[in-house]
CSV table of C-alpha atoms and ligand atoms in Angstrom, one decimal:
chain,number,residue,atom,x,y,z
A,1,MET,CA,53.5,122.5,104.6
A,2,ARG,CA,51.1,124.4,106.8
A,3,THR,CA,47.5,123.3,106.5
A,4,ARG,CA,45.8,126.2,108.2
A,5,PRO,CA,45.0,128.7,105.5
A,6,LEU,CA,46.2,132.2,105.3
A,7,LYS,CA,43.1,134.4,105.1
A,8,VAL,CA,42.7,137.1,102.5
A,9,ALA,CA,40.2,140.0,102.5
A,10,LEU,CA,39.4,141.5,99.1
A,11,LEU,CA,38.4,145.2,99.0
A,12,GLY,CA,36.7,145.8,95.7
A,13,CYS,CA,35.4,143.2,93.2
A,14,GLY,CA,35.4,145.1,89.9
A,15,VAL,CA,37.5,144.1,86.8
A,16,VAL,CA,40.7,143.5,88.8
A,17,GLY,CA,39.2,142.2,92.0
A,18,SER,CA,37.0,139.6,90.3
A,19,GLU,CA,40.0,138.4,88.4
A,20,VAL,CA,42.1,138.1,91.6
A,21,ALA,CA,39.3,136.0,93.2
A,22,ARG,CA,39.0,133.8,90.1
A,23,ILE,CA,42.7,133.0,89.9
A,24,MET,CA,42.8,132.4,93.7
A,25,THR,CA,40.2,129.7,93.1
A,26,THR,CA,41.4,128.2,89.8
A,27,HIS,CA,45.1,128.2,90.8
A,28,ALA,CA,44.6,127.3,94.5
A,29,ASP,CA,46.9,124.3,94.4
A,30,ASP,CA,49.7,126.1,92.6
A,31,LEU,CA,49.4,129.0,95.0
A,32,THR,CA,49.4,126.7,98.0
A,33,ALA,CA,52.6,124.9,96.7
A,34,ARG,CA,54.4,128.2,96.0
A,35,ILE,CA,53.5,129.8,99.3
A,36,GLY,CA,53.8,126.8,101.5
A,37,ALA,CA,50.2,127.1,102.9
A,38,PRO,CA,46.7,127.4,101.4
A,39,VAL,CA,45.3,130.9,100.9
A,40,GLU,CA,41.6,131.3,101.5
A,41,LEU,CA,39.3,134.2,100.4
A,42,ALA,CA,37.7,135.2,103.7
A,43,GLY,CA,35.6,138.2,102.7
A,44,VAL,CA,34.9,140.5,99.8
A,45,ALA,CA,33.9,144.1,100.4
A,46,VAL,CA,31.7,145.5,97.6
A,47,ARG,CA,29.5,148.5,97.0
A,48,ARG,CA,26.7,146.6,95.1
A,49,PRO,CA,26.0,143.4,97.0
A,50,GLY,CA,23.2,142.4,94.7
A,51,LYS,CA,25.4,141.9,91.6
A,52,VAL,CA,26.0,138.3,90.6
A,53,ARG,CA,29.7,137.4,91.0
A,54,GLU,CA,30.4,134.1,89.4
A,55,GLY,CA,32.7,131.9,91.4
A,56,ILE,CA,32.5,133.8,94.6
A,57,ASP,CA,30.5,132.4,97.5
A,58,PRO,CA,27.7,134.9,98.2
A,59,ALA,CA,28.3,134.4,101.9
A,60,LEU,CA,31.7,136.1,101.6
A,61,ILE,CA,30.2,139.3,100.2
A,62,THR,CA,29.8,142.3,102.5
A,63,THR,CA,29.2,146.0,102.1
A,64,ASP,CA,31.0,146.7,105.5
A,65,ALA,CA,34.6,147.0,104.4
A,66,THR,CA,35.6,148.5,107.8
A,67,ALA,CA,34.3,145.4,109.7
A,68,LEU,CA,36.2,143.2,107.3
A,69,VAL,CA,39.6,144.9,107.8
A,70,GLU,CA,39.0,145.0,111.6
A,71,ARG,CA,38.8,141.2,111.7
A,72,ASP,CA,41.8,139.9,113.6
A,73,ASP,CA,41.9,136.7,111.6
A,74,ILE,CA,42.7,138.4,108.3
A,75,ASP,CA,46.4,137.9,107.2
A,76,VAL,CA,46.3,139.9,104.0
A,77,VAL,CA,44.1,142.7,102.7
A,78,VAL,CA,44.0,143.2,99.0
A,79,GLU,CA,42.8,146.7,98.2
A,80,VAL,CA,41.6,147.3,94.6
A,81,ILE,CA,39.0,150.0,95.2
A,82,GLY,CA,41.2,153.0,94.3
A,83,GLY,CA,40.9,156.6,95.3
A,84,ILE,CA,42.1,158.3,98.5
A,85,GLU,CA,39.3,157.6,100.9
A,86,PRO,CA,38.0,155.3,102.2
A,87,ALA,CA,41.0,153.3,100.9
A,88,ARG,CA,43.6,155.1,103.1
A,89,THR,CA,41.6,154.5,106.3
A,90,LEU,CA,40.8,150.9,105.4
A,91,ILE,CA,44.5,150.2,104.7
A,92,THR,CA,45.8,151.8,107.9
A,93,THR,CA,43.0,150.0,109.9
A,94,ALA,CA,44.1,146.7,108.3
A,95,PHE,CA,47.7,147.3,109.5
A,96,ALA,CA,46.5,148.1,112.9
A,97,HIS,CA,44.6,144.8,113.1
A,98,GLY,CA,47.6,142.8,112.0
A,99,ALA,CA,47.2,142.3,108.3
A,100,SER,CA,49.6,143.0,105.5
A,101,VAL,CA,48.4,144.9,102.5
A,102,VAL,CA,48.6,144.5,98.7
A,103,SER,CA,47.3,147.5,96.9
A,104,ALA,CA,46.9,148.6,93.3
A,105,ASN,CA,46.1,152.2,94.4
A,106,LYS,CA,48.4,154.5,92.5
A,107,ALA,CA,46.5,157.7,93.4
A,108,LEU,CA,46.8,157.0,97.1
A,109,LEU,CA,50.5,155.9,97.0
A,110,ALA,CA,51.4,159.0,95.0
A,111,GLU,CA,49.4,161.4,97.2
A,112,ASP,CA,50.1,160.0,100.6
A,113,GLY,CA,52.4,156.9,100.4
A,114,ALA,CA,54.2,158.0,103.5
A,115,THR,CA,51.2,157.5,105.7
A,116,LEU,CA,50.8,153.9,104.4
A,117,TYR,CA,54.5,153.1,104.8
A,118,GLU,CA,54.6,154.5,108.3
A,119,ALA,CA,51.5,152.5,109.4
A,120,ALA,CA,53.0,149.3,107.8
A,121,GLU,CA,56.3,149.9,109.7
A,122,ARG,CA,54.6,150.7,113.0
A,123,HIS,CA,52.7,147.4,112.9
A,124,GLY,CA,55.5,145.3,111.4
A,125,ARG,CA,53.5,144.5,108.3
A,126,ASP,CA,54.1,144.5,104.5
A,127,LEU,CA,52.9,147.0,102.0
A,128,TYR,CA,53.3,145.7,98.4
A,129,PHE,CA,51.9,147.6,95.3
A,130,GLU,CA,53.3,146.1,92.1
A,131,ALA,CA,49.9,146.6,90.4
A,132,ALA,CA,49.9,150.4,91.0
A,133,VAL,CA,52.3,151.1,88.2
A,134,ALA,CA,52.1,149.7,84.7
A,135,GLY,CA,49.8,146.7,85.3
A,136,ALA,CA,51.5,143.4,84.8
A,137,ILE,CA,54.9,144.7,84.1
A,138,PRO,CA,57.3,143.8,87.0
A,139,LEU,CA,58.7,147.2,87.9
A,140,ILE,CA,58.3,148.0,91.5
A,141,ARG,CA,60.0,144.8,92.7
A,142,PRO,CA,62.9,145.2,90.3
A,143,LEU,CA,63.4,148.8,91.5
A,144,ARG,CA,62.9,148.0,95.2
A,145,GLU,CA,64.8,144.7,95.3
A,146,SER,CA,66.7,143.7,92.1
A,147,LEU,CA,68.3,147.1,91.8
A,148,ALA,CA,68.7,147.8,95.5
A,149,GLY,CA,72.5,147.6,95.2
A,150,ASP,CA,72.7,149.9,92.2
A,151,THR,CA,72.3,153.6,91.6
A,152,VAL,CA,69.3,154.4,89.4
A,153,ASN,CA,69.9,157.7,87.5
A,154,ARG,CA,66.9,157.8,85.2
A,155,VAL,CA,63.5,156.3,84.6
A,156,LEU,CA,61.9,157.1,81.3
A,157,GLY,CA,58.6,155.4,80.4
A,158,ILE,CA,55.3,155.2,78.7
A,159,VAL,CA,53.1,154.4,81.7
A,160,ASN,CA,49.7,155.3,80.3
A,161,GLY,CA,48.2,153.0,77.7
A,162,THR,CA,45.2,155.2,76.7
A,163,THR,CA,47.4,158.1,75.6
A,164,ASN,CA,49.9,155.8,73.9
A,165,PHE,CA,47.0,154.3,71.9
A,166,ILE,CA,45.8,157.8,70.9
A,167,LEU,CA,49.3,159.1,69.9
A,168,ASP,CA,50.0,155.8,68.1
A,169,ARG,CA,46.8,156.3,66.0
A,170,MET,CA,47.7,159.9,65.3
A,171,ASP,CA,51.2,158.8,64.1
A,172,THR,CA,50.4,155.7,62.1
A,173,ALA,CA,46.8,156.4,60.8
A,174,GLY,CA,47.2,160.2,60.5
A,175,ALA,CA,44.2,160.6,62.8
A,176,GLY,CA,43.5,163.9,64.6
A,177,TYR,CA,43.4,164.0,68.4
A,178,SER,CA,39.6,163.9,68.7
A,179,GLU,CA,39.2,161.1,66.2
A,180,ALA,CA,41.9,159.0,67.9
A,181,LEU,CA,40.3,159.7,71.3
A,182,ASP,CA,36.9,158.5,70.0
A,183,GLU,CA,38.5,155.3,68.8
A,184,ALA,CA,40.2,154.8,72.2
A,185,THR,CA,36.8,155.3,73.8
A,186,ALA,CA,35.0,152.9,71.5
A,187,LEU,CA,37.6,150.2,72.2
A,188,GLY,CA,37.2,150.6,75.9
A,189,TYR,CA,40.7,152.1,76.5
A,190,ALA,CA,39.6,155.6,77.4
A,191,GLU,CA,36.9,156.1,80.0
A,192,ALA,CA,33.8,158.2,79.5
A,193,ASP,CA,35.6,161.0,81.2
A,194,PRO,CA,39.2,160.6,79.9
A,195,THR,CA,40.7,163.5,81.9
A,196,ALA,CA,42.9,161.4,84.2
A,197,ASP,CA,44.6,159.8,81.2
A,198,VAL,CA,44.7,162.6,78.6
A,199,GLU,CA,45.7,165.3,81.0
A,200,GLY,CA,48.5,163.2,82.4
A,201,PHE,CA,47.3,162.8,86.0
A,202,ASP,CA,47.4,158.9,85.8
A,203,ALA,CA,51.0,159.0,84.4
A,204,ALA,CA,52.0,161.7,87.0
A,205,ALA,CA,50.9,159.5,89.9
A,206,LYS,CA,53.0,156.6,88.5
A,207,ALA,CA,56.0,158.9,87.9
A,208,ALA,CA,55.8,160.0,91.6
A,209,ILE,CA,55.8,156.4,92.8
A,210,LEU,CA,58.6,155.4,90.4
A,211,ALA,CA,60.8,158.4,91.3
A,212,GLY,CA,60.4,157.9,95.0
A,213,ILE,CA,61.5,154.2,94.8
A,214,ALA,CA,64.2,154.8,92.2
A,215,PHE,CA,65.9,157.6,94.1
A,216,HIS,CA,65.1,156.6,97.7
A,217,THR,CA,63.4,159.8,98.5
A,218,ARG,CA,59.8,161.0,98.9
A,219,VAL,CA,58.2,162.3,95.7
A,220,ARG,CA,54.5,163.2,95.8
A,221,LEU,CA,52.1,163.8,93.0
A,222,ASP,CA,52.3,167.6,93.5
A,223,ASP,CA,56.1,167.4,92.8
A,224,VAL,CA,55.6,166.0,89.3
A,225,HIS,CA,55.4,168.5,86.5
A,226,ARG,CA,52.4,167.5,84.3
A,227,GLU,CA,51.3,168.2,80.8
A,228,GLY,CA,48.8,166.1,78.9
A,229,ILE,CA,48.3,165.3,75.2
A,230,THR,CA,45.2,167.3,74.4
A,231,GLU,CA,47.2,170.0,72.6
A,232,VAL,CA,49.2,167.6,70.5
A,233,THR,CA,48.2,168.0,66.8
A,234,SER,CA,48.6,166.1,63.6
A,235,ALA,CA,51.1,168.8,62.6
A,236,ASP,CA,53.3,167.9,65.6
A,237,LEU,CA,53.3,164.3,64.5
A,238,ALA,CA,54.1,165.3,61.0
A,239,SER,CA,57.0,167.5,62.3
A,240,ALA,CA,58.2,164.6,64.4
A,241,GLN,CA,58.2,162.3,61.4
A,242,ARG,CA,60.3,164.7,59.4
A,243,MET,CA,62.9,164.6,62.2
A,244,GLY,CA,62.9,160.8,62.3
A,245,CYS,CA,60.9,160.9,65.5
A,246,THR,CA,57.5,160.1,67.0
A,247,VAL,CA,55.6,161.6,69.8
A,248,LYS,CA,55.0,159.8,73.1
A,249,LEU,CA,53.6,160.9,76.5
A,250,LEU,CA,56.6,160.2,78.7
A,251,ALA,CA,57.1,160.0,82.4
A,252,ILE,CA,60.7,161.1,83.1
A,253,CYS,CA,62.3,160.8,86.5
A,254,GLU,CA,66.0,162.0,86.7
A,255,ARG,CA,68.7,162.4,89.2
A,256,ALA,CA,70.5,165.7,88.6
A,257,ALA,CA,74.0,165.6,87.2
A,258,ASP,CA,75.4,166.7,90.5
A,259,GLY,CA,73.4,164.0,92.3
A,260,ARG,CA,71.9,166.5,94.8
A,261,SER,CA,68.3,166.6,93.6
A,262,VAL,CA,65.8,164.8,91.4
A,263,THR,CA,63.1,165.8,88.9
A,264,ALA,CA,59.9,164.1,87.9
A,265,ARG,CA,57.8,165.2,84.9
A,266,VAL,CA,55.1,164.0,82.5
A,267,HIS,CA,54.7,165.6,79.1
A,268,PRO,CA,54.5,164.7,75.4
A,269,ALA,CA,57.9,164.5,73.8
A,270,MET,CA,59.5,163.7,70.5
A,271,ILE,CA,61.7,160.6,70.6
A,272,PRO,CA,63.8,159.2,67.8
A,273,LEU,CA,62.4,156.2,66.0
A,274,SER,CA,65.7,154.4,66.9
A,275,HIS,CA,64.8,154.6,70.6
A,276,PRO,CA,63.2,151.4,72.0
A,277,LEU,CA,60.3,153.3,73.4
A,278,ALA,CA,59.3,154.5,69.9
A,279,SER,CA,58.3,151.0,69.0
A,280,VAL,CA,55.9,150.7,71.9
A,281,ARG,CA,52.6,150.6,70.0
A,282,GLU,CA,48.9,150.7,70.8
A,283,ALA,CA,48.0,150.6,74.5
A,284,TYR,CA,51.2,148.9,75.7
A,285,ASN,CA,53.5,150.4,78.4
A,286,ALA,CA,57.2,150.3,78.6
A,287,VAL,CA,59.7,151.7,81.1
A,288,PHE,CA,63.4,152.3,80.4
A,289,VAL,CA,65.6,152.4,83.5
A,290,GLU,CA,69.2,153.6,83.5
A,291,ALA,CA,71.4,152.5,86.4
A,292,ALA,CA,75.0,153.1,87.1
A,293,ALA,CA,76.2,149.5,87.1
A,294,ALA,CA,73.4,147.7,85.3
A,295,GLY,CA,73.3,150.1,82.4
A,296,GLN,CA,70.0,150.4,80.4
A,297,LEU,CA,67.1,148.1,81.1
A,298,MET,CA,63.7,148.0,79.5
A,299,PHE,CA,60.5,146.6,80.9
A,300,TYR,CA,57.6,146.1,78.5
A,301,GLY,CA,54.1,144.7,78.6
A,302,PRO,CA,50.4,145.4,79.1
A,303,GLY,CA,49.9,148.2,81.5
A,304,ALA,CA,46.3,147.9,82.3
A,305,GLY,CA,43.3,145.5,82.2
A,306,GLY,CA,41.8,143.0,84.6
A,307,SER,CA,44.1,139.9,84.0
A,308,PRO,CA,47.4,141.8,83.7
A,309,THR,CA,46.7,143.8,86.9
A,310,ALA,CA,45.5,140.7,88.7
A,311,SER,CA,48.8,139.0,87.8
A,312,ALA,CA,50.7,141.8,89.6
A,313,VAL,CA,48.4,141.6,92.6
A,314,LEU,CA,48.7,137.8,92.9
A,315,GLY,CA,52.5,138.0,92.6
A,316,ASP,CA,52.4,140.4,95.6
A,317,LEU,CA,50.0,138.2,97.5
A,318,VAL,CA,52.4,135.2,97.1
A,319,ALA,CA,55.3,137.3,98.3
A,320,VAL,CA,53.5,138.8,101.3
A,321,CYS,CA,52.2,135.3,102.3
A,322,ARG,CA,55.7,133.9,102.1
A,323,ASN,CA,57.0,136.7,104.3
A,324,LYS,CA,54.2,136.1,106.8
A,325,LEU,CA,55.1,132.3,107.1
A,326,ALA,CA,58.7,133.2,107.5
A,327,GLY,CA,57.9,135.7,110.2
A,328,ALA,CA,59.6,138.4,108.2
A,329,THR,CA,58.6,141.5,106.2
A,330,GLY,CA,59.8,142.6,102.8
A,331,PRO,CA,61.2,146.0,102.0
A,332,GLY,CA,59.6,149.1,103.6
A,333,GLU,CA,60.0,152.7,102.6
A,334,SER,CA,63.5,153.7,101.6
A,335,ALA,CA,63.6,157.5,101.6
A,336,TYR,CA,67.0,157.9,103.3
A,337,THR,CA,68.6,160.1,100.6
A,338,ARG,CA,66.0,162.9,101.2
A,339,LEU,CA,66.9,164.3,97.8
A,340,PRO,CA,64.8,167.4,97.1
A,341,VAL,CA,62.6,167.5,94.0
A,342,SER,CA,63.7,170.4,91.7
A,343,PRO,CA,61.2,172.5,89.7
A,344,MET,CA,60.6,172.0,86.0
A,345,GLY,CA,62.7,175.1,85.3
A,346,ASP,CA,65.8,173.2,86.3
A,347,VAL,CA,65.2,170.4,83.8
A,348,VAL,CA,67.7,170.3,81.0
A,349,THR,CA,66.6,169.0,77.6
A,350,ARG,CA,66.2,169.8,73.9
A,351,TYR,CA,63.2,171.6,72.3
A,352,HIS,CA,61.4,171.6,69.0
A,353,ILE,CA,59.6,174.9,68.5
A,354,SER,CA,57.3,175.8,65.6
A,355,LEU,CA,56.8,179.5,64.9
A,356,ASP,CA,54.6,181.4,62.4
A,357,VAL,CA,56.7,184.4,61.3
A,358,ALA,CA,56.7,187.2,58.8
A,359,ASP,CA,58.6,186.2,55.7
A,360,LYS,CA,60.9,189.2,55.2
A,361,PRO,CA,64.6,190.1,55.6
A,362,GLY,CA,66.1,190.0,59.1
A,363,VAL,CA,63.4,187.9,60.8
A,364,LEU,CA,65.6,184.8,61.1
A,365,ALA,CA,68.4,186.9,62.6
A,366,GLN,CA,65.9,188.5,65.0
A,367,VAL,CA,64.6,185.1,66.2
A,368,ALA,CA,68.1,183.7,66.5
A,369,ALA,CA,69.1,186.7,68.6
A,370,VAL,CA,66.3,186.0,71.1
A,371,PHE,CA,67.5,182.4,71.6
A,372,ALA,CA,71.1,183.7,72.0
A,373,GLU,CA,70.0,186.3,74.6
A,374,HIS,CA,68.5,183.6,76.7
A,375,GLY,CA,71.5,181.3,76.4
A,376,VAL,CA,69.7,178.7,74.3
A,377,SER,CA,71.8,177.3,71.6
A,378,ILE,CA,70.1,176.4,68.3
A,379,ASP,CA,70.9,173.1,66.6
A,380,THR,CA,68.9,173.3,63.4
A,381,VAL,CA,66.5,175.7,61.8
A,382,ARG,CA,64.1,174.9,59.0
A,383,GLN,CA,62.1,177.6,57.2
A,384,LYS,CA,59.3,177.1,54.8
A,385,GLY,CA,57.4,180.0,53.0
A,386,ARG,CA,53.7,179.5,52.5
A,387,PRO,CA,52.7,178.5,49.0
A,388,ASP,CA,49.9,181.1,49.0
A,389,GLY,CA,52.6,183.8,49.2
A,390,ASP,CA,50.9,185.6,52.1
A,391,GLY,CA,54.2,187.0,53.4
A,392,GLU,CA,54.3,184.5,56.2
A,393,ALA,CA,56.5,181.4,56.8
A,394,SER,CA,56.8,178.5,59.2
A,395,LEU,CA,60.0,178.4,61.2
A,396,VAL,CA,61.0,175.2,63.0
A,397,VAL,CA,63.9,175.6,65.5
A,398,VAL,CA,65.5,172.6,67.3
A,399,THR,CA,67.7,173.6,70.2
A,400,HIS,CA,70.7,172.0,71.9
A,401,ARG,CA,70.1,171.0,75.5
A,402,ALA,CA,69.0,174.0,77.6
A,403,ARG,CA,67.3,174.7,81.0
A,404,ASP,CA,63.5,174.6,80.8
A,405,ALA,CA,63.4,178.1,82.4
A,406,ALA,CA,65.7,179.5,79.7
A,407,LEU,CA,63.4,178.0,77.0
A,408,SER,CA,60.3,179.5,78.7
A,409,GLY,CA,62.0,182.9,78.8
A,410,THR,CA,62.9,182.5,75.1
A,411,VAL,CA,59.3,181.7,74.1
A,412,GLU,CA,57.9,184.6,76.1
A,413,ALA,CA,60.3,187.0,74.4
A,414,LEU,CA,59.5,185.5,70.9
A,415,ARG,CA,55.8,186.1,71.5
A,416,LYS,CA,56.5,189.8,71.9
A,417,LEU,CA,58.2,190.2,68.5
A,418,ASP,CA,56.0,191.8,65.9
A,419,THR,CA,57.5,189.5,63.3
A,420,VAL,CA,56.4,186.4,65.2
A,421,ARG,CA,52.7,185.9,64.4
A,422,GLY,CA,52.4,182.9,66.7
A,423,VAL,CA,54.1,180.0,68.5
A,424,ALA,CA,52.4,177.0,66.9
A,425,SER,CA,54.0,174.4,69.2
A,426,ILE,CA,56.7,173.7,71.7
A,427,MET,CA,57.7,170.1,72.3
A,428,ARG,CA,60.6,168.6,74.2
A,429,VAL,CA,62.9,166.1,72.4
A,430,GLU,CA,64.0,163.2,74.6
A,431,GLY,CA,65.8,159.9,74.3
A,432,GLU,CA,68.8,160.9,72.3
B,501,LIG,N1,44.1,154.3,82.5
B,501,LIG,C1,45.4,153.7,82.6
B,501,LIG,C2,46.0,153.6,81.2
B,501,LIG,C3,45.4,152.3,83.2
B,501,LIG,O1,45.4,153.9,80.2
B,501,LIG,O2,47.1,153.1,81.1
B,501,LIG,C4,45.3,152.4,84.7
B,501,LIG,O3,46.4,153.1,85.3
C-alpha cells in the first residue's frame, strides 16, 4: 500500500461536487483500501468563495480554477462545473499538466468530446465520464468495457428524469402538460427554465455520447434529431392508452440494418405497456441495450441528483486512481468504425397519426390513397364521428414500419386535402 496520497482537484462544489467531497472524507478508509493509496482533496475551485461548505477545509477553496489545474502535483481533476467553457480549457490544461480527468459534463462531451479524447491521448492520461449520462446508472463503463467484445445494435432509453416525471403524471394522473410541469418544478425536478429538459437538449446530448460509444464512431449533438415533449397532449396519452401503450421521451441510437450507418434521435414515442421501459415511472431513467451476442440488457436507476451522480463520479475516481498506480490508462476514444450518422428521414419506424376529417363518403379512401402513394402501409384505422354531429370525425391511423421521410411526405400531402381539417398529432410507435 502506497502511503503518499493521490491528489484530487475538484472543479465545482455545487450539489454534485459537495457530495463528492463529503464521500471522499467519510469513506476515506474504504477508498484507500480499494485504490491501494490514500486520496486527498488538494483544492476546490468555486465561483462563490464566501459560501459555507461544511466538511471542506476553507484553505482548499480557490476561485482560480486555472491555477489549480496547472499545479503539477495534481493526479486527478474532477470536473463538475458543466457547460462548454471554461470547462473544456480547464480539462485540456489539466491533461497538459499531467492529471487524468473525471467529468460529469454531458454538454461538453456531446459537443466536443473529440478534443478531450485527443488531449487525454496526447498526454497519456485517462478521461472517464460515467456521471455524464443517466446519473448513478452504470452505462458508460458497461458499453466501453463489458460489451467491448460484442456488437451493439441498438440503445433505447429514458435518459431524462424531468420529462419522464411529467409524462408519467400526464399518464397516471390525467394531468395536462402545464400542470405536470408545474408539479415537476415544485418538486425540484424541473429547473426554473426547463428548456434543456422539455425540449430534449439534455437527452440529445446523452444520446450523442451513448451512440458514439456504442457504435465506435463519432456522434455529435448536432447529429441527433431532437423533438421535446411540449406538444404532447392529454389526448395523445389517452390515444396511447387505447392502444395499450404509454408515451415516453426516448433516446434511440440504432445501427442501420446493413450495418453501414447509424442514427441517433430523441423524441416522444408510444411504447407498449408490455415493454420494460413502460414501467419506468416518476423521474427514474432506464436504458435498454441490444447487442448481437448478449441479447437484451436493461440498466435502471436514478438518473440525476447529488448523491447518485457523485456515486458515478467516485466510481470513476477509483478506476482512474487504480490506473495511475498501475502506470496504465483505461480505454480511450474508440471511433474506428467511422460509421456516418444518417438523417432522420432514413429512420424506419411505425407511426400513430390523428387527423380531424370531414365525415362524408370517400374520405377514408382518399386518406388511404395518400398513404399508398407514399409507400406507407396502414396497419389499423379507427374512425369516430363527433357526438355533436358537426360533420367531422377523428381518424386515427397506425402504420406499419416506414421511412420517416415517407411519413413526412404523407403528412404534407394529407394537410393539402380539403377533407382533412387538421393533423392533430403524429407520434412514432417504438419498442414493439
Ligand atoms: N435534468 C436532467 C434530468 C438531469 O431531468 O434527468 C441531468 O442530466
